XYZ file of N, CA and C in Angstrom:
846
model
N -18.966 -15.564 -2.995
C -18.720 -14.135 -3.185
C -17.374 -13.749 -2.578
N -16.606 -12.943 -3.288
C -15.360 -12.426 -2.741
C -15.663 -11.400 -1.656
N -14.744 -11.255 -0.723
C -14.952 -10.321 0.381
C -13.612 -9.773 0.847
N -13.644 -8.540 1.330
C -12.441 -7.914 1.867
C -12.360 -8.243 3.348
N -11.270 -8.874 3.735
C -11.132 -9.388 5.098
C -10.205 -8.565 5.975
N -9.330 -7.764 5.379
C -8.388 -6.980 6.177
C -7.755 -5.913 5.315
N -7.194 -4.929 5.986
C -6.402 -3.894 5.329
C -5.080 -3.751 6.042
N -4.022 -3.562 5.283
C -2.678 -3.425 5.832
C -2.024 -2.210 5.191
N -1.260 -1.470 5.976
C -0.435 -0.409 5.415
C 1.011 -0.636 5.821
N 1.895 -0.115 4.982
C 3.324 -0.208 5.282
C 4.088 0.798 4.446
N 5.134 1.343 5.025
C 6.093 2.102 4.241
C 6.787 1.166 3.254
N 7.359 1.753 2.201
C 8.037 0.909 1.209
C 9.453 1.419 0.919
N 10.160 1.760 1.952
C 11.511 2.324 1.843
C 12.420 1.371 1.059
N 13.076 1.829 -0.009
C 13.909 0.913 -0.790
C 15.048 0.290 0.002
N 15.583 1.014 0.988
C 16.672 0.455 1.801
C 16.208 -0.751 2.607
N 14.905 -0.835 2.899
C 14.374 -2.015 3.584
C 14.532 -3.239 2.684
N 14.219 -3.073 1.404
C 14.399 -4.170 0.469
C 15.843 -4.612 0.387
N 16.756 -3.649 0.373
C 18.180 -3.993 0.335
C 18.598 -4.744 1.599
N 18.072 -4.322 2.755
C 18.405 -5.024 4.000
C 17.928 -6.467 3.963
N 16.743 -6.703 3.407
C 16.228 -8.068 3.269
C 17.115 -8.869 2.322
N 17.406 -8.299 1.175
C 18.131 -9.021 0.128
C 19.566 -9.336 0.549
N 20.172 -8.468 1.351
C 21.565 -8.648 1.765
C 21.701 -9.356 3.108
N 20.559 -9.738 3.715
C 20.602 -10.454 4.990
C 20.983 -9.598 6.174
N 20.612 -8.317 6.135
C 20.996 -7.385 7.196
C 19.856 -7.055 8.153
N 18.784 -7.812 8.137
C 17.606 -7.436 8.923
C 17.837 -7.504 10.427
N 18.838 -8.261 10.863
C 19.108 -8.379 12.294
C 20.279 -7.510 12.742
N 20.793 -6.676 11.848
C 21.800 -5.703 12.259
C 21.203 -4.751 13.284
N 22.046 -4.171 14.105
C 21.560 -3.287 15.171
C 20.683 -2.164 14.627
N 21.044 -1.628 13.473
C 20.267 -0.513 12.922
C 18.883 -0.966 12.483
N 18.799 -2.133 11.826
C 17.553 -2.555 11.199
C 16.657 -3.402 12.100
N 17.214 -4.041 13.088
C 16.442 -5.011 13.873
C 15.152 -4.430 14.443
N 15.151 -3.254 15.091
C 13.874 -2.744 15.632
C 12.855 -2.398 14.562
N 13.304 -2.028 13.369
C 12.366 -1.735 12.288
C 11.643 -3.002 11.846
N 12.383 -4.087 11.682
C 11.789 -5.337 11.213
C 11.002 -6.055 12.311
N 11.365 -5.823 13.571
C 10.687 -6.515 14.669
C 9.198 -6.192 14.706
N 8.837 -5.008 14.272
C 7.433 -4.615 14.293
C 6.566 -5.349 13.293
N 7.187 -6.112 12.405
C 6.424 -6.888 11.426
C 6.324 -8.368 11.796
N 6.970 -8.765 12.892
C 6.926 -10.174 13.288
C 5.497 -10.624 13.563
N 4.731 -9.782 14.246
C 3.341 -10.138 14.561
C 2.559 -10.372 13.274
N 2.725 -9.467 12.319
C 1.957 -9.570 11.077
C 2.359 -10.794 10.272
N 3.645 -11.092 10.220
C 4.116 -12.252 9.457
C 3.527 -13.553 10.000
N 3.355 -13.625 11.309
C 2.728 -14.808 11.900
C 1.225 -14.798 11.668
N 0.602 -13.650 11.870
C -0.853 -13.523 11.733
C -1.312 -13.827 10.316
N -0.602 -13.307 9.328
C -1.094 -13.381 7.952
C -1.019 -14.793 7.382
N -0.192 -15.657 7.949
C -0.069 -17.010 7.415
C -0.991 -18.009 8.104
N -1.744 -17.572 9.109
C -2.745 -18.455 9.703
C -3.853 -18.688 8.683
N -4.364 -19.890 8.572
C -5.344 -20.191 7.518
C -6.540 -19.258 7.502
N -7.008 -18.837 8.672
C -8.188 -17.977 8.705
C -7.881 -16.541 8.244
N -6.603 -16.161 8.197
C -6.223 -14.802 7.828
C -5.540 -14.705 6.467
N -4.977 -15.791 6.006
C -4.176 -15.756 4.777
C -5.037 -15.346 3.584
N -4.642 -14.312 2.860
C -5.452 -13.853 1.720
C -5.273 -14.744 0.498
N -6.322 -14.834 -0.282
C -6.198 -15.419 -1.614
C -5.647 -14.392 -2.595
N -6.016 -13.138 -2.369
C -5.610 -12.048 -3.252
C -5.289 -10.825 -2.402
N -4.225 -10.127 -2.765
C -3.919 -8.813 -2.202
C -4.036 -7.778 -3.315
N -4.841 -6.749 -3.086
C -4.860 -5.574 -3.957
C -3.849 -4.602 -3.359
N -2.727 -4.446 -4.031
C -1.600 -3.715 -3.442
C -1.485 -2.334 -4.092
N -1.784 -1.325 -3.286
C -1.772 0.066 -3.741
C -0.385 0.643 -3.482
N 0.247 1.137 -4.527
C 1.618 1.636 -4.404
C 1.836 2.728 -5.440
N 2.994 3.368 -5.373
C 3.357 4.299 -6.438
C 4.626 3.837 -7.126
N 4.620 4.010 -8.419
C 5.785 3.680 -9.239
C 6.818 4.794 -9.129
N 8.112 4.403 -9.174
C 9.208 5.349 -9.033
C 9.993 5.432 -10.346
N 9.285 5.791 -11.425
C 9.881 5.944 -12.760
C 10.428 4.624 -13.296
N 9.840 3.508 -12.873
C 10.210 2.201 -13.404
C 9.293 1.797 -14.555
N 8.002 1.969 -14.370
C 7.021 1.655 -15.417
C 6.490 2.914 -16.093
N 6.441 4.028 -15.358
C 5.888 5.280 -15.867
C 6.937 6.389 -15.740
N 6.893 7.324 -16.666
C 7.756 8.497 -16.606
C 6.953 9.710 -17.050
N 7.630 10.797 -17.371
C 6.908 12.016 -17.724
C 6.122 11.887 -19.026
N 6.349 10.816 -19.773
C 5.580 10.591 -20.991
C 4.215 9.975 -20.722
N 4.058 9.376 -19.551
C 2.806 8.685 -19.226
C 2.616 8.721 -17.718
N 1.590 9.453 -17.263
C 1.383 9.656 -15.823
C -0.076 9.350 -15.490
N -0.448 8.087 -15.369
C -1.832 7.769 -15.003
C -2.088 8.055 -13.526
N -3.245 8.595 -13.237
C -3.596 8.838 -11.828
C -3.824 7.521 -11.095
N -4.614 6.632 -11.683
C -4.851 5.298 -11.136
C -4.634 4.282 -12.253
N -3.752 3.315 -12.033
C -3.461 2.310 -13.057
C -3.524 0.924 -12.423
N -4.347 0.055 -12.978
C -4.508 -1.287 -12.425
C -3.892 -2.302 -13.385
N -3.071 -3.181 -12.839
C -2.431 -4.211 -13.633
C -3.385 -5.367 -13.886
N -3.580 -5.715 -15.142
C -4.546 -6.755 -15.503
C -3.906 -7.937 -16.226
N -2.591 -7.943 -16.394
C -1.911 -9.071 -17.027
C -1.799 -10.230 -16.036
N -1.330 -11.368 -16.517
C -1.214 -12.555 -15.662
C -0.070 -12.445 -14.671
N 0.992 -11.725 -15.032
C 2.131 -11.614 -14.123
C 2.937 -10.362 -14.431
N 3.763 -9.971 -13.448
C 4.588 -8.775 -13.557
C 5.970 -9.069 -12.987
N 6.995 -8.663 -13.725
C 8.374 -8.916 -13.326
C 8.876 -7.829 -12.373
N 9.785 -8.184 -11.446
C 10.435 -7.154 -10.624
C 11.248 -6.207 -11.510
N 11.174 -4.931 -11.213
C 11.828 -3.908 -12.032
C 13.318 -3.819 -11.723
N 14.079 -3.477 -12.736
C 15.481 -3.101 -12.562
C 15.517 -1.601 -12.295
N 15.840 -1.225 -11.073
C 15.840 0.191 -10.699
C 17.237 0.804 -10.759
N 18.129 0.164 -11.521
C 19.458 0.732 -11.714
C 20.583 -0.137 -11.188
N 20.231 -1.114 -10.366
C 21.240 -2.027 -9.819
C 20.787 -3.480 -9.938
N 19.941 -3.729 -10.941
C 19.418 -5.067 -11.178
C 18.111 -5.275 -10.441
N 17.240 -6.155 -10.936
C 15.984 -6.450 -10.239
C 16.243 -7.064 -8.864
N 15.368 -6.796 -7.935
C 15.454 -7.455 -6.629
C 15.273 -8.966 -6.808
N 15.954 -9.783 -5.999
C 15.801 -11.242 -6.093
C 14.533 -11.712 -5.380
N 13.400 -11.317 -5.924
C 12.100 -11.648 -5.342
C 11.260 -12.364 -6.399
N 10.217 -13.089 -5.982
C 9.400 -13.820 -6.953
C 8.666 -12.896 -7.926
N 8.338 -13.458 -9.069
C 7.456 -12.786 -10.014
C 6.092 -12.588 -9.358
N 5.464 -11.469 -9.624
C 4.128 -11.179 -9.094
C 3.086 -11.849 -9.987
N 2.343 -12.779 -9.425
C 1.275 -13.469 -10.144
C -0.056 -12.788 -9.822
N -0.744 -12.389 -10.841
C -1.985 -11.626 -10.700
C -3.206 -12.546 -10.674
N -4.297 -12.059 -10.092
C -5.610 -12.676 -10.305
C -6.272 -11.836 -11.383
N -5.952 -12.175 -12.637
C -6.340 -11.309 -13.751
C -7.854 -11.158 -13.874
N -8.599 -12.230 -13.607
C -10.058 -12.129 -13.739
C -10.622 -11.097 -12.759
N -10.136 -11.128 -11.523
C -10.608 -10.158 -10.543
C -10.124 -8.756 -10.907
N -8.906 -8.644 -11.389
C -8.383 -7.330 -11.770
C -9.228 -6.704 -12.874
N -9.554 -7.477 -13.898
C -10.401 -6.965 -14.984
C -11.794 -6.606 -14.456
N -12.304 -7.408 -13.537
C -13.620 -7.124 -12.958
C -13.590 -5.805 -12.187
N -12.526 -5.589 -11.408
C -12.403 -4.341 -10.654
C -12.293 -3.163 -11.613
N -11.477 -3.323 -12.670
C -11.340 -2.240 -13.647
C -12.690 -1.885 -14.256
N -13.427 -2.893 -14.690
C -14.739 -2.635 -15.294
C -15.680 -1.984 -14.299
N -15.748 -2.544 -13.094
C -16.678 -2.026 -12.101
C -16.351 -0.589 -11.729
N -15.059 -0.288 -11.524
C -14.679 1.064 -11.125
C -14.888 2.066 -12.252
N -14.612 1.662 -13.487
C -14.841 2.574 -14.611
C -16.331 2.869 -14.756
N -17.163 1.856 -14.622
C -18.605 2.088 -14.688
C -19.106 2.866 -13.475
N -18.312 2.863 -12.394
C -18.616 3.658 -11.211
C -17.998 5.052 -11.318
N -17.534 5.398 -12.516
C -17.047 6.728 -12.873
C -15.663 7.045 -12.333
N -14.829 6.017 -12.112
C -13.410 6.203 -11.857
C -12.654 5.861 -13.138
N -11.841 6.783 -13.600
C -11.156 6.602 -14.877
C -9.856 5.835 -14.649
N -9.967 4.528 -14.563
C -8.814 3.662 -14.346
C -8.047 3.455 -15.655
N -6.735 3.449 -15.557
C -5.897 3.052 -16.682
C -5.588 1.566 -16.549
N -5.850 0.811 -17.607
C -5.611 -0.633 -17.603
C -4.214 -0.889 -18.164
N -3.383 -1.582 -17.380
C -1.999 -1.836 -17.752
C -1.790 -3.340 -17.915
N -1.260 -3.733 -19.056
C -0.975 -5.146 -19.300
C 0.515 -5.452 -19.388
N 1.339 -4.421 -19.405
C 2.783 -4.631 -19.395
C 3.430 -3.579 -18.514
N 3.969 -3.988 -17.394
C 4.760 -3.096 -16.553
C 5.570 -3.942 -15.582
N 6.765 -3.450 -15.266
C 7.551 -4.053 -14.200
C 7.205 -3.343 -12.896
N 7.320 -4.051 -11.782
C 6.923 -3.495 -10.485
C 8.170 -3.269 -9.624
N 8.251 -2.088 -9.049
C 9.468 -1.719 -8.327
C 9.315 -1.884 -6.821
N 10.230 -1.245 -6.068
C 10.254 -1.441 -4.618
C 8.966 -0.985 -3.941
N 8.230 -0.073 -4.578
C 6.964 0.364 -3.990
C 6.013 -0.791 -3.748
N 6.088 -1.803 -4.584
C 5.242 -2.992 -4.450
C 5.968 -4.158 -3.785
N 7.256 -4.363 -4.112
C 7.926 -5.574 -3.629
C 8.382 -5.480 -2.178
N 8.718 -4.271 -1.696
C 9.163 -4.160 -0.302
C 8.061 -4.541 0.689
N 6.820 -4.036 0.543
C 5.765 -4.500 1.467
C 5.556 -6.012 1.424
N 5.660 -6.626 0.244
C 5.524 -8.083 0.169
C 6.618 -8.776 0.959
N 7.839 -8.261 0.880
C 8.933 -8.853 1.646
C 8.718 -8.684 3.147
N 8.188 -7.540 3.551
C 7.954 -7.310 4.976
C 6.904 -8.262 5.540
N 5.886 -8.579 4.760
C 4.808 -9.443 5.258
C 5.112 -10.927 5.057
N 5.810 -11.272 3.973
C 5.951 -12.676 3.607
C 7.393 -13.184 3.632
N 8.351 -12.313 3.890
C 9.728 -12.763 3.944
C 10.311 -13.020 2.568
N 11.025 -14.142 2.441
C 11.732 -14.473 1.201
C 11.306 -15.847 0.670
N 10.056 -16.002 0.268
C 9.585 -17.288 -0.246
C 10.035 -17.508 -1.694
N 9.914 -18.741 -2.141
C 10.194 -19.030 -3.548
C 9.110 -18.457 -4.458
N 7.884 -18.371 -3.931
C 6.777 -17.764 -4.658
C 5.911 -17.029 -3.645
N 5.354 -15.904 -4.038
C 4.442 -15.193 -3.135
C 3.246 -16.084 -2.839
N 2.781 -16.121 -1.590
C 1.744 -17.094 -1.203
C 0.324 -16.719 -1.587
N 0.151 -15.675 -2.379
C -1.188 -15.279 -2.836
C -1.047 -14.545 -4.157
N -2.163 -14.327 -4.805
C -2.189 -13.515 -6.019
C -2.151 -12.032 -5.615
N -1.562 -11.223 -6.468
C -1.378 -9.809 -6.166
C -1.846 -8.973 -7.348
N -2.766 -8.047 -7.082
C -3.240 -7.111 -8.103
C -2.542 -5.770 -7.870
N -1.669 -5.340 -8.791
C -1.002 -4.043 -8.612
C -1.946 -2.888 -8.951
N -1.983 -1.906 -8.065
C -2.774 -0.696 -8.303
C -1.855 0.501 -8.061
N -1.364 1.083 -9.143
C -0.412 2.189 -9.050
C -1.148 3.519 -9.012
N -0.694 4.400 -8.130
C -1.294 5.723 -7.946
C -0.214 6.773 -8.169
N -0.540 7.813 -8.907
C 0.418 8.894 -9.105
C 0.468 9.799 -7.881
N 1.576 9.726 -7.153
C 1.824 10.679 -6.068
C 3.177 11.352 -6.260
N 3.698 11.267 -7.487
C 5.027 11.800 -7.794
C 4.936 13.123 -8.534
N 4.040 13.205 -9.494
C 3.908 14.401 -10.327
C 2.603 15.115 -9.994
N 2.690 16.404 -9.719
C 1.488 17.169 -9.375
C 0.578 17.297 -10.599
N -0.752 17.136 -10.402
C -1.447 16.931 -9.126
C -1.714 15.459 -8.829
N -1.470 15.029 -7.603
C -1.919 13.700 -7.194
C -3.409 13.729 -6.879
N -4.042 12.569 -6.759
C -5.458 12.564 -6.377
C -5.633 13.029 -4.931
N -6.791 13.541 -4.634
C -7.089 13.978 -3.265
C -7.310 12.773 -2.360
N -7.193 13.008 -1.062
C -7.510 11.952 -0.114
C -8.936 11.471 -0.248
N -9.855 12.393 -0.517
C -11.255 12.010 -0.668
C -11.466 11.134 -1.888
N -10.783 11.471 -2.989
C -10.896 10.657 -4.194
C -10.354 9.249 -3.948
N -9.256 9.172 -3.227
C -8.676 7.866 -2.910
C -9.609 7.068 -2.002
N -10.163 7.715 -1.000
C -11.085 7.024 -0.089
C -12.293 6.488 -0.863
N -12.825 7.306 -1.751
C -13.986 6.864 -2.535
C -13.622 5.753 -3.517
N -12.401 5.769 -4.030
C -11.968 4.660 -4.874
C -11.935 3.373 -4.062
N -11.485 3.470 -2.818
C -11.518 2.289 -1.951
C -12.922 1.741 -1.797
N -13.898 2.618 -1.645
C -15.291 2.177 -1.544
C -15.747 1.501 -2.830
N -15.329 2.054 -3.968
C -15.700 1.448 -5.253
C -15.039 0.087 -5.424
N -13.811 -0.048 -4.942
C -13.127 -1.341 -5.001
C -13.844 -2.361 -4.132
N -14.297 -1.934 -2.966
C -15.065 -2.850 -2.108
C -16.321 -3.346 -2.827
N -17.044 -2.436 -3.476
C -18.242 -2.834 -4.220
C -17.885 -3.824 -5.326
N -16.770 -3.569 -5.996
C -16.350 -4.451 -7.079
C -16.014 -5.835 -6.555
N -15.255 -5.883 -5.479
C -14.859 -7.176 -4.911
C -16.095 -7.962 -4.484
N -17.013 -7.301 -3.827
C -18.184 -8.003 -3.298
C -19.157 -8.440 -4.388
N -18.961 -7.946 -5.602
C -19.806 -8.401 -6.709
C -19.111 -9.462 -7.560
N -17.929 -9.894 -7.144
C -17.200 -10.929 -7.875
C -17.647 -12.293 -7.358
N -18.042 -13.221 -8.216
C -18.714 -14.443 -7.744
C -17.802 -15.473 -7.088
N -16.503 -15.431 -7.322
C -15.627 -16.454 -6.747
C -15.451 -16.228 -5.247
N -15.382 -17.303 -4.484
C -15.183 -17.227 -3.038
C -13.718 -16.933 -2.748
N -13.422 -15.667 -2.430
C -12.037 -15.247 -2.220
C -11.932 -14.373 -0.974
N -10.833 -14.565 -0.237
C -10.472 -13.642 0.829
C -9.499 -12.621 0.236
N -9.899 -11.363 0.280
C -9.135 -10.298 -0.363
C -8.678 -9.298 0.691
N -7.413 -8.946 0.647
C -6.891 -7.861 1.467
C -6.526 -6.694 0.576
N -6.645 -5.490 1.125
C -6.209 -4.280 0.436
C -5.062 -3.679 1.235
N -3.943 -3.458 0.571
C -2.775 -2.881 1.222
C -2.517 -1.481 0.671
N -2.301 -0.536 1.576
C -1.864 0.793 1.188
C -0.411 0.976 1.579
N 0.408 1.522 0.689
C 1.841 1.600 0.970
C 2.350 3.025 0.808
N 3.604 3.218 1.219
C 4.252 4.527 1.141
C 4.290 5.213 2.497
N 4.890 6.406 2.521
C 4.980 7.164 3.761
C 5.903 6.499 4.781
N 5.908 6.952 6.032
C 5.093 8.077 6.474
C 5.837 9.390 6.184
N 5.975 10.278 7.162
C 6.593 11.569 6.875
C 8.036 11.398 6.407
N 8.349 12.060 5.321
C 9.730 12.133 4.851
C 9.828 13.126 3.701
N 11.003 13.712 3.583
C 11.291 14.609 2.460
C 12.715 14.330 2.005
N 12.874 14.159 0.705
C 14.154 13.710 0.160
C 15.002 14.818 -0.435
N 14.477 16.030 -0.553
C 15.214 17.086 -1.227
C 14.858 18.439 -0.633
N 15.637 19.437 -1.032
C 15.354 20.806 -0.621
C 15.851 21.121 0.783
N 15.483 22.302 1.261
C 15.969 22.753 2.566
C 15.395 21.944 3.724
N 14.290 21.240 3.489
C 13.691 20.421 4.555
C 14.010 18.938 4.385
N 14.989 18.604 3.590
C 15.373 17.203 3.410
C 15.682 16.579 4.767
N 15.140 15.383 4.993
C 15.313 14.707 6.275
C 14.189 14.931 7.255
N 13.181 15.728 6.866
C 12.055 16.011 7.763
C 11.329 14.733 8.175
N 11.078 14.599 9.466
C 10.214 13.556 10.019
C 9.356 14.210 11.095
N 8.060 13.930 11.085
C 7.122 14.536 12.024
C 6.369 13.414 12.730
N 6.963 12.883 13.797
C 6.404 11.715 14.479
C 5.045 12.008 15.092
N 4.866 13.193 15.659
C 3.582 13.529 16.282
C 2.460 13.507 15.256
N 2.714 14.089 14.088
C 1.716 14.108 13.019
C 1.442 12.703 12.504
N 2.495 11.923 12.320
C 2.340 10.547 11.842
C 1.442 9.731 12.772
N 1.696 9.832 14.066
C 0.940 9.030 15.025
C -0.523 9.454 15.075
N -0.788 10.744 14.897
C -2.169 11.207 14.810
C -2.832 10.653 13.545
N -2.077 10.577 12.446
C -2.605 9.994 11.214
C -2.981 8.530 11.440
N -2.126 7.780 12.126
C -2.430 6.382 12.421
C -3.678 6.263 13.297
N -3.791 7.128 14.304
C -4.980 7.122 15.166
C -6.244 7.332 14.336
N -6.206 8.338 13.474
C -7.401 8.698 12.722
C -7.695 7.727 11.589
N -6.681 7.009 11.128
C -6.935 6.001 10.108
C -7.934 4.976 10.637
N -7.828 4.667 11.919
C -8.768 3.752 12.551
C -10.060 4.458 12.954
N -9.922 5.573 13.669
C -11.065 6.137 14.382
C -11.747 7.302 13.687
N -11.038 8.024 12.821
C -11.623 9.231 12.247
C -11.160 9.435 10.804
N -11.449 8.493 9.924
C -11.010 8.661 8.532
C -11.675 9.841 7.838
N -12.801 10.317 8.365
C -13.454 11.477 7.757
C -12.541 12.695 7.781
N -11.753 12.846 8.856
C -10.807 13.966 8.896
C -9.742 13.804 7.819
N -9.251 12.597 7.675
C -8.161 12.368 6.735
C -8.605 12.547 5.293
N -9.814 12.111 4.980
C -10.247 12.205 3.583
C -10.462 13.648 3.148
N -10.628 14.556 4.111
C -10.817 15.969 3.809
C -9.523 16.779 3.882
N -8.424 16.123 4.251
C -7.161 16.826 4.432
C -6.615 17.302 3.083
N -6.292 18.579 2.929
C -5.792 19.080 1.647
C -4.333 18.682 1.419
N -3.937 18.705 0.164
C -2.550 18.376 -0.188
C -1.547 19.195 0.606
N -1.854 20.472 0.814
C -0.884 21.362 1.443
C -0.541 20.911 2.854
N -1.492 20.286 3.567
C -1.168 19.815 4.910
C -0.184 18.649 4.865
N -0.377 17.729 3.930
C 0.613 16.656 3.784
C 1.998 17.240 3.531
N 2.078 18.208 2.618
C 3.372 18.786 2.265
C 3.992 19.534 3.436
N 3.184 20.300 4.130
C 3.692 21.107 5.241
C 4.103 20.244 6.426
N 3.270 19.274 6.790
C 3.481 18.520 8.020
C 4.274 17.224 7.820
N 4.146 16.613 6.637
C 4.774 15.301 6.429
C 5.841 15.317 5.346
N 6.140 16.481 4.778
C 7.176 16.567 3.767
C 6.651 16.261 2.372
N 7.479 16.516 1.386
C 7.037 16.385 -0.001
C 6.663 14.950 -0.347
N 7.344 13.976 0.246
C 7.008 12.579 -0.035
C 5.908 12.044 0.892
N 5.535 12.801 1.890
C 4.443 12.384 2.769
C 3.108 12.274 2.060
N 3.001 12.888 0.871
C 1.756 12.804 0.100
C 1.436 11.365 -0.272
N 2.428 10.467 -0.212
C 2.167 9.052 -0.474
C 1.060 8.498 0.424
N 0.837 9.130 1.558
C -0.144 8.606 2.507
C -1.576 8.643 1.982
N -1.846 9.405 0.926
C -3.201 9.341 0.365
C -3.518 7.931 -0.123
N -2.482 7.146 -0.435
C -2.719 5.775 -0.896
C -3.264 4.893 0.221
N -2.936 5.234 1.456
C -3.484 4.473 2.585
C -5.000 4.628 2.659
N -5.512 5.748 2.156
C -6.954 5.994 2.238
C -7.735 5.127 1.267
N -7.095 4.626 0.220
C -7.767 3.641 -0.632
C -8.029 2.386 0.181
N -7.035 1.939 0.918
C -7.225 0.786 1.804
C -8.343 1.056 2.801
N -8.300 2.240 3.430
C -9.278 2.522 4.494
C -10.697 2.605 3.943
N -10.856 3.202 2.767
C -12.175 3.285 2.166
C -12.741 1.927 1.810
N -11.854 0.992 1.487
C -12.301 -0.349 1.106
C -12.803 -1.165 2.287
N -12.480 -0.744 3.504
C -12.846 -1.552 4.680
C -14.228 -1.232 5.235
N -14.815 -0.120 4.834
C -16.110 0.250 5.384
C -15.967 1.189 6.565
N -17.081 1.544 7.162
C -17.096 2.595 8.180
C -16.343 2.212 9.441
N -16.584 1.035 9.950
C -16.040 0.651 11.262
C -14.999 -0.440 11.105
N -13.873 -0.238 11.789
C -12.781 -1.203 11.730
C -12.247 -1.459 13.127
N -11.513 -2.552 13.235
C -10.809 -2.902 14.471
C -9.319 -2.905 14.180
N -8.567 -2.203 15.014
C -7.113 -2.193 14.854
C -6.518 -3.422 15.531
N -5.790 -4.216 14.756
C -5.189 -5.445 15.277
C -3.735 -5.262 15.671
N -3.030 -4.395 14.964
C -1.594 -4.255 15.218
C -1.116 -2.931 14.655
N -0.108 -2.361 15.328
C 0.478 -1.110 14.869
C 1.979 -1.123 15.169
N 2.733 -0.513 14.268
C 4.175 -0.381 14.444
C 4.603 0.962 13.876
N 5.416 1.683 14.633
C 5.958 2.955 14.164
C 7.410 3.032 14.600
N 8.283 3.347 13.660
C 9.714 3.359 13.964
C 10.390 4.490 13.210
N 11.236 5.217 13.917
C 12.026 6.305 13.333
C 13.494 6.040 13.656
N 14.349 6.118 12.706
C 14.028 6.270 11.292
C 14.497 5.021 10.552
N 13.847 4.739 9.447
C 14.291 3.702 8.531
C 14.863 4.408 7.317
N 16.179 4.387 7.191
C 16.853 5.232 6.216
C 16.502 6.682 6.559
N 15.831 7.401 5.693
C 15.464 8.798 5.973
C 13.959 8.973 6.074
N 13.265 7.905 6.503
C 11.806 7.880 6.471
C 11.247 7.394 7.802
N 10.108 7.945 8.196
C 9.361 7.399 9.323
C 8.608 6.163 8.845
N 8.880 5.033 9.476
C 8.287 3.757 9.081
C 6.982 3.534 9.823
N 5.898 3.354 9.088
C 4.593 3.111 9.690
C 3.970 1.842 9.164
N 3.205 1.183 10.028
C 2.573 -0.090 9.664
C 1.343 -0.275 10.541
N 0.241 -0.699 9.948
C -0.973 -0.955 10.719
C -1.747 -2.088 10.056
N -2.458 -2.860 10.875
C -3.324 -3.949 10.379
C -4.718 -3.699 10.919
N -5.683 -3.614 10.013
C -7.075 -3.353 10.366
C -7.964 -4.434 9.807
N -9.085 -4.697 10.472
C -10.089 -5.585 9.901
C -11.446 -4.915 10.002
N -12.295 -5.112 9.006
C -13.632 -4.520 9.048
C -14.476 -5.206 10.100
N -15.341 -4.459 10.755
C -16.228 -5.031 11.765
C -17.654 -5.140 11.267
N -17.949 -4.593 10.088
C -19.312 -4.656 9.569
C -19.619 -6.085 9.118
């Protein structure tokens, strides 16, 4: 039986990907941001922790979807996905290899569980997905596990609620645990933390709010799942709404979790960088 063994969250700032690709991770500006992932990079490659599959929750940045097509939840079910060209050529990262059988199983299970998933068989994946992979796995010739892309609309209003995302995580857990193959599965939530890219509040970062969010992700997810959109916008900026994607990860882990590692750094480009590693205790 497949099982969910851990949950990871990370910001997916595009400038982080550029720093990796250009070899700038040890520059004075970037070094403290990347140092917080050293623990995870070592932990995740230990045989007892290394995932067979990562379900990677991210948002597309007009690479695969635009105003003509805005799925709330879209799961990639093809065998592989190419890195997207976001205007300056695709990132020099490996092709994403999917566990298509598990992806189709999750799609079926979640749809029958009354989540209206969009099934995607052709899409390129942008920095929202590839930057977290680079942070955890570095620059390998091939990603060391299969990756199921799960895109969430947090760009065009209305995005899903935190509660809907949390419940989707629970449905994903049920789906994984009903899959007969013996697999170690991790769920990653990406995006955030507080940041705003436009308007009079451009550059907003709210470290106090971010750190409380990290605390409650472990200890009080019930508060987070009930948080309205307006609080994300007011306290974490217009792009802070990406944090609802972290609740899919948290819902997939079950009620009780153990926090293994945390990293918070301000600022990475114009964003508060957040990262946490959790494991279920049930």
